[in-house]
PDB file of C-alpha atoms and ligand atoms in Angstrom:
ATOM      1  CA  MET A   1      10.384   4.265 104.986  1.00  0.00           C
ATOM      2  CA  GLU A   2       7.742   6.735 104.168  1.00  0.00           C
ATOM      3  CA  SER A   3       4.494   5.808 105.789  1.00  0.00           C
ATOM      4  CA  ALA A   4       1.775   2.828 104.573  1.00  0.00           C
ATOM      5  CA  TYR A   5      -1.248   3.815 103.093  1.00  0.00           C
ATOM      6  CA  GLU A   6      -4.523   2.093 100.955  1.00  0.00           C
ATOM      7  CA  ILE A   7      -5.628   2.195  97.777  1.00  0.00           C
ATOM      8  CA  LYS A   8      -8.801   0.561  96.689  1.00  0.00           C
ATOM      9  CA  GLY A   9      -8.385  -1.936  99.979  1.00  0.00           C
ATOM     10  CA  VAL A  10      -4.674  -2.530  99.013  1.00  0.00           C
ATOM     11  CA  ARG A  11      -2.131  -1.585 101.353  1.00  0.00           C
ATOM     12  CA  LEU A  12       0.944  -0.170 100.129  1.00  0.00           C
ATOM     13  CA  TRP A  13       4.680  -0.131 102.479  1.00  0.00           C
ATOM     14  CA  PRO A  14       6.047   2.388  99.835  1.00  0.00           C
ATOM     15  CA  GLY A  15      10.490   1.640 100.698  1.00  0.00           C
ATOM     16  CA  TRP A  16       9.642  -1.043 102.385  1.00  0.00           C
ATOM     17  CA  LEU A  17      12.663  -2.620 102.227  1.00  0.00           C
ATOM     18  CA  ASP A  18      16.135  -0.111 101.657  1.00  0.00           C
ATOM     19  CA  ARG A  19      18.710  -0.340  99.210  1.00  0.00           C
ATOM     20  CA  PRO A  20      20.926  -2.872 100.765  1.00  0.00           C
ATOM     21  CA  ALA A  21      18.182  -5.030 101.671  1.00  0.00           C
ATOM     22  CA  GLN A  22      16.485  -4.894  98.172  1.00  0.00           C
ATOM     23  CA  GLU A  23      20.404  -6.089  96.785  1.00  0.00           C
ATOM     24  CA  ALA A  24      20.570  -8.585  99.298  1.00  0.00           C
ATOM     25  CA  MET A  25      16.800 -10.095  97.805  1.00  0.00           C
ATOM     26  CA  VAL A  26      17.866  -9.519  94.262  1.00  0.00           C
ATOM     27  CA  ALA A  27      21.472 -11.868  95.088  1.00  0.00           C
ATOM     28  CA  ASP A  28      18.426 -14.639  96.650  1.00  0.00           C
ATOM     29  CA  ILE A  29      16.724 -14.382  93.746  1.00  0.00           C
ATOM     30  CA  ARG A  30      19.343 -14.663  91.358  1.00  0.00           C
ATOM     31  CA  ALA A  31      20.154 -18.332  93.430  1.00  0.00           C
ATOM     32  CA  VAL A  32      16.537 -19.160  92.699  1.00  0.00           C
ATOM     33  CA  VAL A  33      16.457 -18.364  88.981  1.00  0.00           C
ATOM     34  CA  ALA A  34      20.037 -20.397  88.789  1.00  0.00           C
ATOM     35  CA  ALA A  35      18.083 -23.477  90.137  1.00  0.00           C
ATOM     36  CA  ALA A  36      14.716 -22.435  88.313  1.00  0.00           C
ATOM     37  CA  PRO A  37      15.476 -21.217  85.055  1.00  0.00           C
ATOM     38  CA  LEU A  38      12.978 -18.176  84.084  1.00  0.00           C
ATOM     39  CA  VAL A  39      10.367 -19.262  81.437  1.00  0.00           C
ATOM     40  CA  ALA A  40       8.719 -17.338  78.995  1.00  0.00           C
ATOM     41  CA  PRO A  41       4.931 -18.411  79.775  1.00  0.00           C
ATOM     42  CA  VAL A  42       1.767 -18.940  77.373  1.00  0.00           C
ATOM     43  CA  THR A  43      -1.586 -18.940  78.451  1.00  0.00           C
ATOM     44  CA  PRO A  44      -3.846 -21.644  77.782  1.00  0.00           C
ATOM     45  CA  GLY A  45      -5.482 -19.778  74.751  1.00  0.00           C
ATOM     46  CA  GLY A  46      -1.785 -19.997  73.208  1.00  0.00           C
ATOM     47  CA  ARG A  47      -0.413 -16.989  73.520  1.00  0.00           C
ATOM     48  CA  GLN A  48       3.069 -15.726  74.732  1.00  0.00           C
ATOM     49  CA  MET A  49       3.278 -13.748  77.542  1.00  0.00           C
ATOM     50  CA  SER A  50       5.389 -10.882  78.087  1.00  0.00           C
ATOM     51  CA  VAL A  51       6.654 -11.439  81.676  1.00  0.00           C
ATOM     52  CA  ARG A  52       9.244 -14.298  81.895  1.00  0.00           C
ATOM     53  CA  MET A  53       8.434 -16.239  85.008  1.00  0.00           C
ATOM     54  CA  THR A  54       9.541 -18.922  87.799  1.00  0.00           C
ATOM     55  CA  ALA A  55       9.341 -19.919  91.749  1.00  0.00           C
ATOM     56  CA  ALA A  56      10.198 -21.004  94.846  1.00  0.00           C
ATOM     57  CA  GLY A  57       8.356 -23.196  97.322  1.00  0.00           C
ATOM     58  CA  ARG A  58       6.507 -25.917  97.730  1.00  0.00           C
ATOM     59  CA  LEU A  59       4.877 -25.209  94.363  1.00  0.00           C
ATOM     60  CA  GLY A  60       4.676 -22.729  91.579  1.00  0.00           C
ATOM     61  CA  TRP A  61       2.134 -20.952  89.669  1.00  0.00           C
ATOM     62  CA  VAL A  62       2.674 -22.247  85.685  1.00  0.00           C
ATOM     63  CA  THR A  63       0.720 -21.939  82.666  1.00  0.00           C
ATOM     64  CA  ASP A  64       0.935 -23.519  79.489  1.00  0.00           C
ATOM     65  CA  ARG A  65      -1.116 -24.820  76.682  1.00  0.00           C
ATOM     66  CA  LYS A  66      -2.640 -26.740  79.451  1.00  0.00           C
ATOM     67  CA  GLY A  67      -4.210 -24.148  81.576  1.00  0.00           C
ATOM     68  CA  TYR A  68      -3.526 -22.420  84.933  1.00  0.00           C
ATOM     69  CA  ARG A  69      -2.495 -24.171  87.683  1.00  0.00           C
ATOM     70  CA  TYR A  70       0.115 -24.625  90.744  1.00  0.00           C
ATOM     71  CA  ASP A  71       2.825 -27.575  89.590  1.00  0.00           C
ATOM     72  CA  PRO A  72       4.864 -28.984  92.473  1.00  0.00           C
ATOM     73  CA  GLN A  73       7.815 -28.646  89.782  1.00  0.00           C
ATOM     74  CA  HIS A  74       9.603 -26.559  87.378  1.00  0.00           C
ATOM     75  CA  PRO A  75       8.645 -27.761  83.801  1.00  0.00           C
ATOM     76  CA  GLN A  76      12.255 -28.885  83.335  1.00  0.00           C
ATOM     77  CA  GLY A  77      11.145 -31.818  86.350  1.00  0.00           C
ATOM     78  CA  THR A  78      12.604 -30.753  89.157  1.00  0.00           C
ATOM     79  CA  ASP A  79      11.240 -29.540  92.472  1.00  0.00           C
ATOM     80  CA  TRP A  80      11.405 -25.685  92.907  1.00  0.00           C
ATOM     81  CA  PRO A  81      13.949 -23.806  95.208  1.00  0.00           C
ATOM     82  CA  PRO A  82      12.947 -23.022  98.418  1.00  0.00           C
ATOM     83  CA  ILE A  83      11.270 -19.784  99.363  1.00  0.00           C
ATOM     84  CA  PRO A  84      14.638 -17.023 100.590  1.00  0.00           C
ATOM     85  CA  ALA A  85      14.444 -16.309 104.118  1.00  0.00           C
ATOM     86  CA  SER A  86      14.557 -12.619 103.281  1.00  0.00           C
ATOM     87  CA  VAL A  87      11.243 -13.279 101.190  1.00  0.00           C
ATOM     88  CA  LEU A  88       9.907 -15.305 104.180  1.00  0.00           C
ATOM     89  CA  ALA A  89      11.440 -12.033 106.653  1.00  0.00           C
ATOM     90  CA  VAL A  90       8.549  -9.643 104.592  1.00  0.00           C
ATOM     91  CA  TRP A  91       5.703 -11.840 104.275  1.00  0.00           C
ATOM     92  CA  ARG A  92       5.600 -12.615 108.293  1.00  0.00           C
ATOM     93  CA  ALA A  93       6.386  -9.010 109.468  1.00  0.00           C
ATOM     94  CA  LEU A  94       3.478  -7.547 107.321  1.00  0.00           C
ATOM     95  CA  THR A  95       1.083 -10.198 107.267  1.00  0.00           C
ATOM     96  CA  GLY A  96       1.117 -11.514 111.027  1.00  0.00           C
ATOM     97  CA  LEU A  97       0.219 -14.742 110.036  1.00  0.00           C
ATOM     98  CA  ALA A  98       1.221 -18.028 111.243  1.00  0.00           C
ATOM     99  CA  ARG A  99       1.016 -20.307 108.180  1.00  0.00           C
ATOM    100  CA  ASP A 100       4.201 -19.391 105.633  1.00  0.00           C
ATOM    101  CA  PRO A 101       2.633 -19.018 101.822  1.00  0.00           C
ATOM    102  CA  ASP A 102       3.264 -22.405  99.574  1.00  0.00           C
ATOM    103  CA  CYS A 103       4.606 -20.176  96.473  1.00  0.00           C
ATOM    104  CA  CYS A 104       6.681 -17.194  95.625  1.00  0.00           C
ATOM    105  CA  LEU A 105       5.604 -16.470  92.260  1.00  0.00           C
ATOM    106  CA  VAL A 106       8.496 -14.872  90.390  1.00  0.00           C
ATOM    107  CA  ASN A 107       7.649 -12.267  87.565  1.00  0.00           C
ATOM    108  CA  PHE A 108      10.713 -10.678  85.597  1.00  0.00           C
ATOM    109  CA  TYR A 109       9.876  -7.607  83.557  1.00  0.00           C
ATOM    110  CA  GLY A 110      12.103  -6.457  80.760  1.00  0.00           C
ATOM    111  CA  GLU A 111      11.818  -3.389  78.440  1.00  0.00           C
ATOM    112  CA  GLY A 112       8.216  -3.295  76.872  1.00  0.00           C
ATOM    113  CA  ALA A 113       6.851  -6.139  79.387  1.00  0.00           C
ATOM    114  CA  ARG A 114       3.309  -6.063  80.899  1.00  0.00           C
ATOM    115  CA  MET A 115       0.600  -7.728  82.790  1.00  0.00           C
ATOM    116  CA  GLY A 116      -2.905  -7.667  81.304  1.00  0.00           C
ATOM    117  CA  LEU A 117      -5.412  -7.020  84.304  1.00  0.00           C
ATOM    118  CA  HIS A 118      -6.058 -10.373  86.346  1.00  0.00           C
ATOM    119  CA  GLN A 119      -7.910 -11.662  89.618  1.00  0.00           C
ATOM    120  CA  ASP A 120      -5.319 -14.344  91.319  1.00  0.00           C
ATOM    121  CA  ARG A 121      -7.928 -16.998  91.533  1.00  0.00           C
ATOM    122  CA  ASP A 122      -5.775 -20.265  91.537  1.00  0.00           C
ATOM    123  CA  GLU A 123      -5.494 -20.317  95.163  1.00  0.00           C
ATOM    124  CA  GLY A 124      -8.260 -21.991  96.131  1.00  0.00           C
ATOM    125  CA  ASP A 125      -8.646 -20.503  99.833  1.00  0.00           C
ATOM    126  CA  PHE A 126      -9.018 -16.034  99.241  1.00  0.00           C
ATOM    127  CA  SER A 127      -9.084 -16.087 103.282  1.00  0.00           C
ATOM    128  CA  PHE A 128      -5.205 -15.132 102.879  1.00  0.00           C
ATOM    129  CA  PRO A 129      -3.820 -12.248 101.622  1.00  0.00           C
ATOM    130  CA  VAL A 130      -1.475 -12.306  98.314  1.00  0.00           C
ATOM    131  CA  LEU A 131       1.992 -10.238  99.144  1.00  0.00           C
ATOM    132  CA  SER A 132       4.005  -8.533  96.154  1.00  0.00           C
ATOM    133  CA  ILE A 133       7.470  -7.395  96.293  1.00  0.00           C
ATOM    134  CA  SER A 134       8.680  -4.803  93.805  1.00  0.00           C
ATOM    135  CA  LEU A 135      12.618  -4.929  92.813  1.00  0.00           C
ATOM    136  CA  GLY A 136      14.017  -2.931  90.329  1.00  0.00           C
ATOM    137  CA  ASP A 137      12.279  -0.499  87.419  1.00  0.00           C
ATOM    138  CA  GLU A 138       9.412   1.349  88.263  1.00  0.00           C
ATOM    139  CA  ALA A 139       5.967   0.218  87.421  1.00  0.00           C
ATOM    140  CA  LEU A 140       2.188   1.355  87.021  1.00  0.00           C
ATOM    141  CA  PHE A 141       0.235  -0.622  88.510  1.00  0.00           C
ATOM    142  CA  ARG A 142      -3.504  -0.408  87.805  1.00  0.00           C
ATOM    143  CA  ILE A 143      -6.468  -1.736  90.561  1.00  0.00           C
ATOM    144  CA  GLY A 144      -9.737  -2.105  90.439  1.00  0.00           C
ATOM    145  CA  GLY A 145     -12.590  -3.892  92.396  1.00  0.00           C
ATOM    146  CA  VAL A 146     -13.901  -7.387  92.065  1.00  0.00           C
ATOM    147  CA  GLU A 147     -15.835  -6.906  89.181  1.00  0.00           C
ATOM    148  CA  ARG A 148     -13.602  -6.398  86.145  1.00  0.00           C
ATOM    149  CA  SER A 149     -15.497  -3.739  84.780  1.00  0.00           C
ATOM    150  CA  ASP A 150     -15.327  -1.685  88.266  1.00  0.00           C
ATOM    151  CA  PRO A 151     -13.312   1.784  87.781  1.00  0.00           C
ATOM    152  CA  THR A 152      -9.365   1.811  88.612  1.00  0.00           C
ATOM    153  CA  GLN A 153      -6.971   4.007  90.169  1.00  0.00           C
ATOM    154  CA  SER A 154      -3.273   3.293  89.266  1.00  0.00           C
ATOM    155  CA  VAL A 155       0.069   3.640  90.865  1.00  0.00           C
ATOM    156  CA  TRP A 156       3.865   3.983  90.194  1.00  0.00           C
ATOM    157  CA  LEU A 157       5.451   1.043  92.171  1.00  0.00           C
ATOM    158  CA  ARG A 158       9.042   1.933  92.754  1.00  0.00           C
ATOM    159  CA  SER A 159      11.934  -0.617  93.798  1.00  0.00           C
ATOM    160  CA  GLY A 160      11.560  -1.724  97.447  1.00  0.00           C
ATOM    161  CA  ASP A 161       8.015  -1.230  97.276  1.00  0.00           C
ATOM    162  CA  VAL A 162       5.361  -3.721  99.375  1.00  0.00           C
ATOM    163  CA  LEU A 163       2.144  -4.625  98.540  1.00  0.00           C
ATOM    164  CA  LEU A 164      -0.555  -6.336  99.951  1.00  0.00           C
ATOM    165  CA  MET A 165      -3.944  -7.425  98.851  1.00  0.00           C
ATOM    166  CA  GLY A 166      -6.446  -9.347 101.325  1.00  0.00           C
ATOM    167  CA  GLY A 167      -9.749  -8.626 102.979  1.00  0.00           C
ATOM    168  CA  PRO A 168     -11.937  -7.555 100.113  1.00  0.00           C
ATOM    169  CA  ALA A 169      -9.283  -6.475  97.833  1.00  0.00           C
ATOM    170  CA  ARG A 170      -8.136 -10.136  97.392  1.00  0.00           C
ATOM    171  CA  LEU A 171      -9.978 -10.893  94.914  1.00  0.00           C
ATOM    172  CA  ALA A 172      -9.518  -7.359  92.861  1.00  0.00           C
ATOM    173  CA  TRP A 173      -8.552  -7.203  88.909  1.00  0.00           C
ATOM    174  CA  HIS A 174      -5.378  -5.606  89.018  1.00  0.00           C
ATOM    175  CA  GLY A 175      -2.363  -5.611  86.179  1.00  0.00           C
ATOM    176  CA  ILE A 176       0.633  -4.062  85.293  1.00  0.00           C
ATOM    177  CA  ASP A 177       0.550  -1.267  82.336  1.00  0.00           C
ATOM    178  CA  ARG A 178       4.180  -0.406  81.757  1.00  0.00           C
ATOM    179  CA  LEU A 179       7.511   0.514  82.845  1.00  0.00           C
ATOM    180  CA  ARG A 180       9.535   3.287  83.570  1.00  0.00           C
ATOM    181  CA  PRO A 181      13.262   1.755  81.792  1.00  0.00           C
ATOM    182  CA  GLY A 182      16.364   3.088  82.995  1.00  0.00           C
ATOM    183  CA  SER A 183      14.305   4.118  86.405  1.00  0.00           C
ATOM    184  CA  SER A 184      16.495   2.081  88.957  1.00  0.00           C
ATOM    185  CA  THR A 185      19.991   1.139  89.198  1.00  0.00           C
ATOM    186  CA  LEU A 186      19.543  -2.154  91.174  1.00  0.00           C
ATOM    187  CA  LEU A 187      19.103  -4.655  88.555  1.00  0.00           C
ATOM    188  CA  PRO A 188      22.476  -3.663  86.200  1.00  0.00           C
ATOM    189  CA  LYS A 189      20.680  -4.853  82.983  1.00  0.00           C
ATOM    190  CA  GLY A 190      17.211  -2.995  84.169  1.00  0.00           C
ATOM    191  CA  GLY A 191      14.111  -4.432  84.003  1.00  0.00           C
ATOM    192  CA  ARG A 192      11.996  -5.323  86.898  1.00  0.00           C
ATOM    193  CA  LEU A 193      11.238  -8.288  89.597  1.00  0.00           C
ATOM    194  CA  ASN A 194       8.063  -8.873  90.871  1.00  0.00           C
ATOM    195  CA  LEU A 195       7.652 -11.519  94.003  1.00  0.00           C
ATOM    196  CA  THR A 196       4.079 -12.500  94.744  1.00  0.00           C
ATOM    197  CA  LEU A 197       3.774 -15.178  97.657  1.00  0.00           C
ATOM    198  CA  ARG A 198       0.970 -16.892  97.940  1.00  0.00           C
ATOM    199  CA  VAL A 199      -1.035 -19.700 100.326  1.00  0.00           C
ATOM    200  CA  VAL A 200      -2.211 -22.057  98.281  1.00  0.00           C
ATOM    201  CA  ALA A 201      -3.684 -24.065 100.598  1.00  0.00           C
TER     202      ALA A 201
HETATM  203  C1  LIG B   1       2.987  -7.286  89.696  1.00  0.00           C
HETATM  204  N1  LIG B   1       1.236  -8.147  90.582  1.00  0.00           N
HETATM  205  O1  LIG B   1       3.332  -6.528  90.178  1.00  0.00           O
HETATM  206  C2  LIG B   1       2.308  -8.218  89.583  1.00  0.00           C
HETATM  207  N2  LIG B   1      -1.163  -9.921  92.260  1.00  0.00           N
HETATM  208  O2  LIG B   1       4.047  -7.021  88.353  1.00  0.00           O
HETATM  209  C3  LIG B   1       0.407  -8.750  90.931  1.00  0.00           C
HETATM  210  O3  LIG B   1      -0.194  -9.388  89.985  1.00  0.00           O
HETATM  211  C4  LIG B   1      -0.259  -9.031  91.701  1.00  0.00           C
HETATM  212  O4  LIG B   1       1.076  -7.088  93.082  1.00  0.00           O
HETATM  213  C5  LIG B   1      -1.826 -10.428  93.063  1.00  0.00           C
HETATM  214  C6  LIG B   1      -1.039  -9.437  94.430  1.00  0.00           C
HETATM  215  C7  LIG B   1      -0.742  -8.456  93.896  1.00  0.00           C
HETATM  216  C8  LIG B   1       0.067  -8.205  93.006  1.00  0.00           C
HETATM  217 FE1  LIG B   2      -1.682 -10.685  90.423  1.00  0.00          FE
END
């Protein structure tokens, strides 16, 4: 692993997961997706998001015409599968918290997918951080401040990188501008998985 560093108050651990750990985690996420299939979410405003999404844990974050919310069930009407132990281990190691996350949101980026600048603020208790794990193709992450108009910086997230948004950076605006297709061999058909772990309270 390279050494950890901070960018705009966000802590980054480049290469926290080595290749075997990444492969094991992908296998665990495949099992999650088998139980809770990826869906193409629609924003409350009716726009199709370019990522496909599912979740694990007590609650999953969903969006549709009715709004953004945490829901105890997948849109298909089943409970979400449990958060894999491999994923919980990263949360426990890097947050040091006794409290486990309620939600592991799973975002899949195919070619051309992106994530507009946003804040994660549907959780209800911002004293807990959000932890993010990147798997597969490299992605250009943009991070700003707590005001939408604050200046931003960009960093390429690579497979195995882990990022923690906590403290003053918890409500920072952030997004994914683009992927670098073909930059990783982790997912045989390409693309990127991003896992975000949240305490919903
Ligand atoms: C992504 N990440 O990396 C998008 N949210 O694909 C996020 O939206 C995110 O990296 C909250 C905390 C950390 C993140
Ligand atoms: Fe986010």
